[in-house]
Amino acid sequence: MNPAGHPGRPVGRRTLFRGAAGVAAALGLAVAADLGSAGPASAYGWSRTLQQGDSGSDVVELQIRVGGWAASTAQQTYVAWDGAFGPATTAAVQRFQSAYGLTADGVVGPQTQSVLNSLESSDGSTAHFDWSEFYSADGSGFSGGKVGSTEVKENVRRLMYKLEAVRKKAGNSAITINSGFRSVSHNAAVGGASNSMHVYGVAADIVVSGYTTLQTYRIAETCGFSGLEAYTHSWQHVDSRVQYPSYGSGSWWWESGVV
């Protein structure tokens, strides 16, 4: 077992179906929505067309949203959340645009921004994933992990966008989250490694409807995930450990190698 992994023990399943809605994302990277209002949600406030050579917090938000489009074939790579619109971000944008029927020019103008916003939900989650799907199964929500609940929530949000890419690449098949964030106590109770990526909110164990775990593993190899547990289980563990070096696991871990 990888020291930053987990026993892969399923905690509970619920198939995720939720329509897309415009909204705001979290932690200062998006325009804040008034979540107490019954009025329509406001989408992320893209203030300009983005293209290679640009930089800024809006580029970071873009990189989060296209992070699951890191490669077209199995490759140990990811879209850095560094705010610098370089060739890797351009290539990810082009893959995203192609998948959604847009002109794949790598330029993030109004049409692309509209599709990006369609993947938002009004509470800051994403179109096909609820925050509650990732709550620790001991009832602690996003609390009790190795980082604060606000940080966990933002980590989960970034994970959600990669899972939106998995879903799209799987023909819009529904995804069930077996295990998302785990509090330290719950992680210990299920036999998880002490430094499991689950205790930071950067990991999920998933089942893709109609797809074998092997097929899911192959899709995940293109989505910027640096942690992939072996596909021999009935779920597929995915995480983004390399993008969080401060969490203590800076090495790639694809347990089944390149498939």
Tab-separated table of C-alpha atoms in Angstrom:
chain	number	residue	atom	x	y	z
A	1	MET	CA	0.000	0.000	0.000
A	2	ASN	CA	1.228	3.429	-0.911
A	3	PRO	CA	1.936	5.396	2.289
A	4	ALA	CA	-0.299	8.254	1.243
A	5	GLY	CA	-3.048	5.974	-0.007
A	6	HIS	CA	-5.908	4.209	1.738
A	7	PRO	CA	-7.485	0.773	2.013
A	8	GLY	CA	-10.009	1.614	-0.725
A	9	ARG	CA	-12.864	0.748	1.528
A	10	PRO	CA	-16.224	1.923	0.170
A	11	VAL	CA	-18.099	4.157	2.550
A	12	GLY	CA	-21.389	4.688	0.776
A	13	ARG	CA	-22.791	5.252	-2.659
A	14	ARG	CA	-25.177	7.658	-4.253
A	15	THR	CA	-25.426	8.228	-7.972
A	16	LEU	CA	-25.036	11.839	-8.910
A	17	PHE	CA	-27.510	13.525	-11.168
A	18	ARG	CA	-27.728	17.283	-11.201
A	19	GLY	CA	-28.415	19.791	-13.939
A	20	ALA	CA	-25.993	22.539	-14.841
A	21	ALA	CA	-26.581	26.016	-13.477
A	22	GLY	CA	-24.638	29.259	-13.542
A	23	VAL	CA	-22.863	30.305	-10.333
A	24	ALA	CA	-20.004	31.533	-8.355
A	25	ALA	CA	-16.929	29.542	-7.294
A	26	ALA	CA	-15.084	29.829	-4.001
A	27	LEU	CA	-12.128	31.313	-2.119
A	28	GLY	CA	-11.678	34.607	-3.903
A	29	LEU	CA	-11.005	33.027	-7.290
A	30	ALA	CA	-14.548	33.671	-8.431
A	31	VAL	CA	-17.225	36.287	-7.978
A	32	ALA	CA	-19.159	35.534	-4.800
A	33	ALA	CA	-22.824	34.644	-5.075
A	34	ASP	CA	-25.419	35.592	-2.481
A	35	LEU	CA	-26.257	32.058	-1.441
A	36	GLY	CA	-29.100	33.250	0.748
A	37	SER	CA	-30.919	34.851	-2.153
A	38	ALA	CA	-33.724	33.175	-4.030
A	39	GLY	CA	-32.746	35.054	-7.158
A	40	PRO	CA	-30.722	33.640	-10.053
A	41	ALA	CA	-27.096	32.771	-9.339
A	42	SER	CA	-24.355	34.817	-10.936
A	43	ALA	CA	-21.692	32.969	-12.888
A	44	TYR	CA	-17.960	33.528	-12.570
A	45	GLY	CA	-17.177	37.057	-13.699
A	46	TRP	CA	-14.843	36.617	-16.624
A	47	SER	CA	-13.775	40.172	-17.366
A	48	ARG	CA	-11.700	39.573	-20.479
A	49	THR	CA	-10.872	37.120	-23.226
A	50	LEU	CA	-7.988	34.907	-22.089
A	51	GLN	CA	-5.247	33.486	-24.254
A	52	GLN	CA	-1.679	32.260	-24.112
A	53	GLY	CA	0.581	34.823	-22.480
A	54	ASP	CA	-2.023	36.135	-20.038
A	55	SER	CA	-1.665	35.823	-16.279
A	56	GLY	CA	-3.737	36.479	-13.184
A	57	SER	CA	-6.316	35.023	-10.821
A	58	ASP	CA	-8.777	34.495	-13.688
A	59	VAL	CA	-6.171	32.272	-15.366
A	60	VAL	CA	-5.929	30.261	-12.129
A	61	GLU	CA	-9.702	29.780	-12.222
A	62	LEU	CA	-9.489	28.700	-15.849
A	63	GLN	CA	-6.731	26.223	-15.005
A	64	ILE	CA	-8.878	24.728	-12.238
A	65	ARG	CA	-11.779	24.260	-14.637
A	66	VAL	CA	-9.798	22.645	-17.446
A	67	GLY	CA	-7.548	20.621	-15.145
A	68	GLY	CA	-9.205	17.378	-16.193
A	69	TRP	CA	-8.186	17.981	-19.805
A	70	ALA	CA	-4.458	17.731	-19.103
A	71	ALA	CA	-3.719	15.126	-21.784
A	72	SER	CA	-5.233	13.330	-24.743
A	73	THR	CA	-3.540	10.009	-23.938
A	74	ALA	CA	-2.140	8.414	-20.777
A	75	GLN	CA	0.431	10.859	-19.472
A	76	GLN	CA	1.791	11.842	-16.079
A	77	THR	CA	1.126	15.533	-16.428
A	78	TYR	CA	-1.242	18.139	-15.039
A	79	VAL	CA	-2.372	21.718	-15.621
A	80	ALA	CA	-0.565	23.824	-13.026
A	81	TRP	CA	-2.633	26.280	-10.991
A	82	ASP	CA	0.024	28.951	-11.378
A	83	GLY	CA	-1.909	31.751	-13.098
A	84	ALA	CA	0.366	31.691	-16.156
A	85	PHE	CA	-1.434	30.888	-19.422
A	86	GLY	CA	1.214	28.810	-21.171
A	87	PRO	CA	1.260	25.998	-23.748
A	88	ALA	CA	-0.063	23.343	-21.329
A	89	THR	CA	-3.071	25.491	-20.450
A	90	THR	CA	-3.657	26.243	-24.136
A	91	ALA	CA	-3.638	22.542	-25.009
A	92	ALA	CA	-6.050	21.748	-22.153
A	93	VAL	CA	-8.396	24.529	-23.285
A	94	GLN	CA	-8.317	23.164	-26.836
A	95	ARG	CA	-9.256	19.682	-25.634
A	96	PHE	CA	-12.066	21.150	-23.546
A	97	GLN	CA	-13.327	23.196	-26.483
A	98	SER	CA	-13.254	20.208	-28.819
A	99	ALA	CA	-15.161	18.034	-26.336
A	100	TYR	CA	-17.896	20.668	-26.002
A	101	GLY	CA	-18.242	21.403	-29.714
A	102	LEU	CA	-16.455	24.758	-29.655
A	103	THR	CA	-13.795	26.090	-31.998
A	104	ALA	CA	-10.618	24.578	-30.565
A	105	ASP	CA	-8.405	27.658	-30.856
A	106	GLY	CA	-7.235	27.809	-27.257
A	107	VAL	CA	-8.704	31.293	-26.851
A	108	VAL	CA	-11.135	31.654	-23.947
A	109	GLY	CA	-13.724	34.099	-25.202
A	110	PRO	CA	-17.441	34.501	-24.419
A	111	GLN	CA	-18.554	31.174	-25.905
A	112	THR	CA	-15.966	29.140	-24.048
A	113	GLN	CA	-16.576	31.121	-20.877
A	114	SER	CA	-20.291	30.393	-21.151
A	115	VAL	CA	-19.638	26.646	-21.326
A	116	LEU	CA	-17.197	26.891	-18.418
A	117	ASN	CA	-19.887	28.640	-16.407
A	118	SER	CA	-22.435	25.975	-17.297
A	119	LEU	CA	-20.337	23.577	-15.232
A	120	GLU	CA	-20.876	25.683	-12.101
A	121	SER	CA	-23.640	25.200	-9.574
A	122	SER	CA	-25.221	27.905	-7.455
A	123	ASP	CA	-23.585	26.819	-4.191
A	124	GLY	CA	-20.060	26.855	-5.619
A	125	SER	CA	-19.918	23.157	-6.415
A	126	THR	CA	-20.132	21.839	-9.976
A	127	ALA	CA	-22.988	20.878	-12.235
A	128	HIS	CA	-22.961	17.147	-11.540
A	129	PHE	CA	-21.475	16.938	-8.054
A	130	ASP	CA	-22.803	17.973	-4.638
A	131	TRP	CA	-20.661	19.005	-1.689
A	132	SER	CA	-22.456	16.397	0.406
A	133	GLU	CA	-21.161	13.608	-1.815
A	134	PHE	CA	-17.678	14.351	-0.509
A	135	TYR	CA	-18.511	14.815	3.194
A	136	SER	CA	-16.747	12.579	5.679
A	137	ALA	CA	-19.022	9.617	6.339
A	138	ASP	CA	-18.798	10.085	10.122
A	139	GLY	CA	-20.991	13.187	9.908
A	140	SER	CA	-18.192	15.742	10.329
A	141	GLY	CA	-18.698	17.354	6.920
A	142	PHE	CA	-15.395	18.907	5.871
A	143	SER	CA	-14.116	19.265	9.436
A	144	GLY	CA	-11.581	17.211	11.354
A	145	GLY	CA	-9.081	16.720	8.548
A	146	LYS	CA	-5.399	17.614	8.428
A	147	VAL	CA	-6.227	21.063	7.049
A	148	GLY	CA	-9.091	23.416	7.839
A	149	SER	CA	-12.568	22.947	6.432
A	150	THR	CA	-12.297	25.975	4.106
A	151	GLU	CA	-9.160	24.531	2.541
A	152	VAL	CA	-10.753	21.105	2.274
A	153	LYS	CA	-13.768	22.609	0.503
A	154	GLU	CA	-11.611	24.388	-2.059
A	155	ASN	CA	-9.596	21.204	-2.627
A	156	VAL	CA	-12.843	19.315	-3.210
A	157	ARG	CA	-14.005	21.989	-5.662
A	158	ARG	CA	-10.841	21.550	-7.722
A	159	LEU	CA	-11.309	17.794	-7.612
A	160	MET	CA	-14.903	18.173	-8.805
A	161	TYR	CA	-13.780	19.909	-11.997
A	162	LYS	CA	-11.418	17.057	-12.813
A	163	LEU	CA	-14.278	14.628	-12.196
A	164	GLU	CA	-16.480	16.667	-14.545
A	165	ALA	CA	-13.872	15.869	-17.223
A	166	VAL	CA	-13.944	12.168	-16.322
A	167	ARG	CA	-17.726	12.249	-16.638
A	168	LYS	CA	-17.603	13.994	-20.020
A	169	LYS	CA	-14.959	11.597	-21.365
A	170	ALA	CA	-17.144	8.709	-20.209
A	171	GLY	CA	-19.995	9.864	-22.417
A	172	ASN	CA	-21.693	11.882	-19.655
A	173	SER	CA	-22.079	8.771	-17.525
A	174	ALA	CA	-23.067	9.335	-13.909
A	175	ILE	CA	-20.362	9.016	-11.276
A	176	THR	CA	-20.843	7.638	-7.765
A	177	ILE	CA	-18.528	8.823	-5.010
A	178	ASN	CA	-17.740	5.918	-2.674
A	179	SER	CA	-15.450	7.979	-0.461
A	180	GLY	CA	-14.410	11.619	-0.634
A	181	PHE	CA	-13.023	13.664	2.245
A	182	ARG	CA	-12.366	11.771	5.480
A	183	SER	CA	-11.836	13.253	8.905
A	184	VAL	CA	-8.687	11.988	10.610
A	185	SER	CA	-10.780	9.917	13.018
A	186	HIS	CA	-12.936	8.417	10.294
A	187	ASN	CA	-9.898	7.674	8.141
A	188	ALA	CA	-8.350	5.802	11.062
A	189	ALA	CA	-11.612	3.942	11.693
A	190	VAL	CA	-11.674	2.579	8.136
A	191	GLY	CA	-7.986	1.661	8.212
A	192	GLY	CA	-6.709	4.473	6.009
A	193	ALA	CA	-3.051	5.422	5.871
A	194	SER	CA	-2.274	8.237	8.308
A	195	ASN	CA	-1.380	10.612	5.467
A	196	SER	CA	-4.106	9.524	3.074
A	197	MET	CA	-4.968	12.135	0.486
A	198	HIS	CA	-8.572	11.743	1.640
A	199	VAL	CA	-7.846	13.671	4.869
A	200	TYR	CA	-7.017	16.745	2.780
A	201	GLY	CA	-9.992	16.548	0.417
A	202	VAL	CA	-7.918	15.932	-2.713
A	203	ALA	CA	-8.977	12.297	-3.288
A	204	ALA	CA	-12.075	10.344	-4.213
A	205	ASP	CA	-12.982	6.725	-4.790
A	206	ILE	CA	-15.342	6.634	-7.750
A	207	VAL	CA	-17.512	4.324	-9.808
A	208	VAL	CA	-18.499	5.404	-13.325
A	209	SER	CA	-21.831	4.004	-14.445
A	210	GLY	CA	-21.430	1.485	-17.269
A	211	TYR	CA	-17.639	1.497	-17.077
A	212	THR	CA	-15.293	-1.076	-15.601
A	213	THR	CA	-12.654	0.081	-13.152
A	214	LEU	CA	-10.028	-0.604	-15.813
A	215	GLN	CA	-11.852	1.677	-18.253
A	216	THR	CA	-12.139	4.336	-15.555
A	217	TYR	CA	-8.421	4.058	-14.777
A	218	ARG	CA	-7.620	4.643	-18.442
A	219	ILE	CA	-9.773	7.757	-18.542
A	220	ALA	CA	-8.202	9.038	-15.321
A	221	GLU	CA	-4.737	8.712	-16.880
A	222	THR	CA	-5.638	11.654	-19.128
A	223	CYS	CA	-7.168	13.861	-16.436
A	224	GLY	CA	-4.196	15.206	-14.498
A	225	PHE	CA	-4.478	12.801	-11.566
A	226	SER	CA	-1.137	11.972	-9.957
A	227	GLY	CA	-2.515	9.285	-7.643
A	228	LEU	CA	-4.294	6.253	-9.111
A	229	GLU	CA	-4.876	3.115	-7.097
A	230	ALA	CA	-4.834	-0.229	-8.942
A	231	TYR	CA	-7.890	-0.876	-11.104
A	232	THR	CA	-8.387	-4.328	-9.554
A	233	HIS	CA	-10.863	-2.935	-7.016
A	234	SER	CA	-14.568	-2.300	-7.556
A	235	TRP	CA	-13.884	1.448	-7.354
A	236	GLN	CA	-11.166	3.696	-8.731
A	237	HIS	CA	-9.174	5.906	-6.370
A	238	VAL	CA	-8.027	9.205	-7.906
A	239	ASP	CA	-6.102	12.076	-6.332
A	240	SER	CA	-3.967	15.089	-7.230
A	241	ARG	CA	-1.157	14.646	-4.684
A	242	VAL	CA	1.664	16.118	-6.780
A	243	GLN	CA	-0.154	19.453	-6.952
A	244	TYR	CA	-0.119	19.642	-3.148
A	245	PRO	CA	3.556	19.157	-2.179
A	246	SER	CA	2.997	20.657	1.269
A	247	TYR	CA	0.793	17.671	2.106
A	248	GLY	CA	3.838	15.435	2.063
A	249	SER	CA	3.326	13.306	-1.030
A	250	GLY	CA	5.068	14.888	-3.987
A	251	SER	CA	5.642	11.762	-6.069
A	252	TRP	CA	3.485	10.234	-8.784
A	253	TRP	CA	1.702	7.048	-7.764
A	254	TRP	CA	-0.024	5.134	-10.530
A	255	GLU	CA	-0.253	1.746	-8.869
A	256	SER	CA	-1.035	-0.111	-12.082
A	257	GLY	CA	1.447	1.945	-14.068
A	258	VAL	CA	0.472	3.233	-17.515
A	259	VAL	CA	-2.357	1.090	-18.844
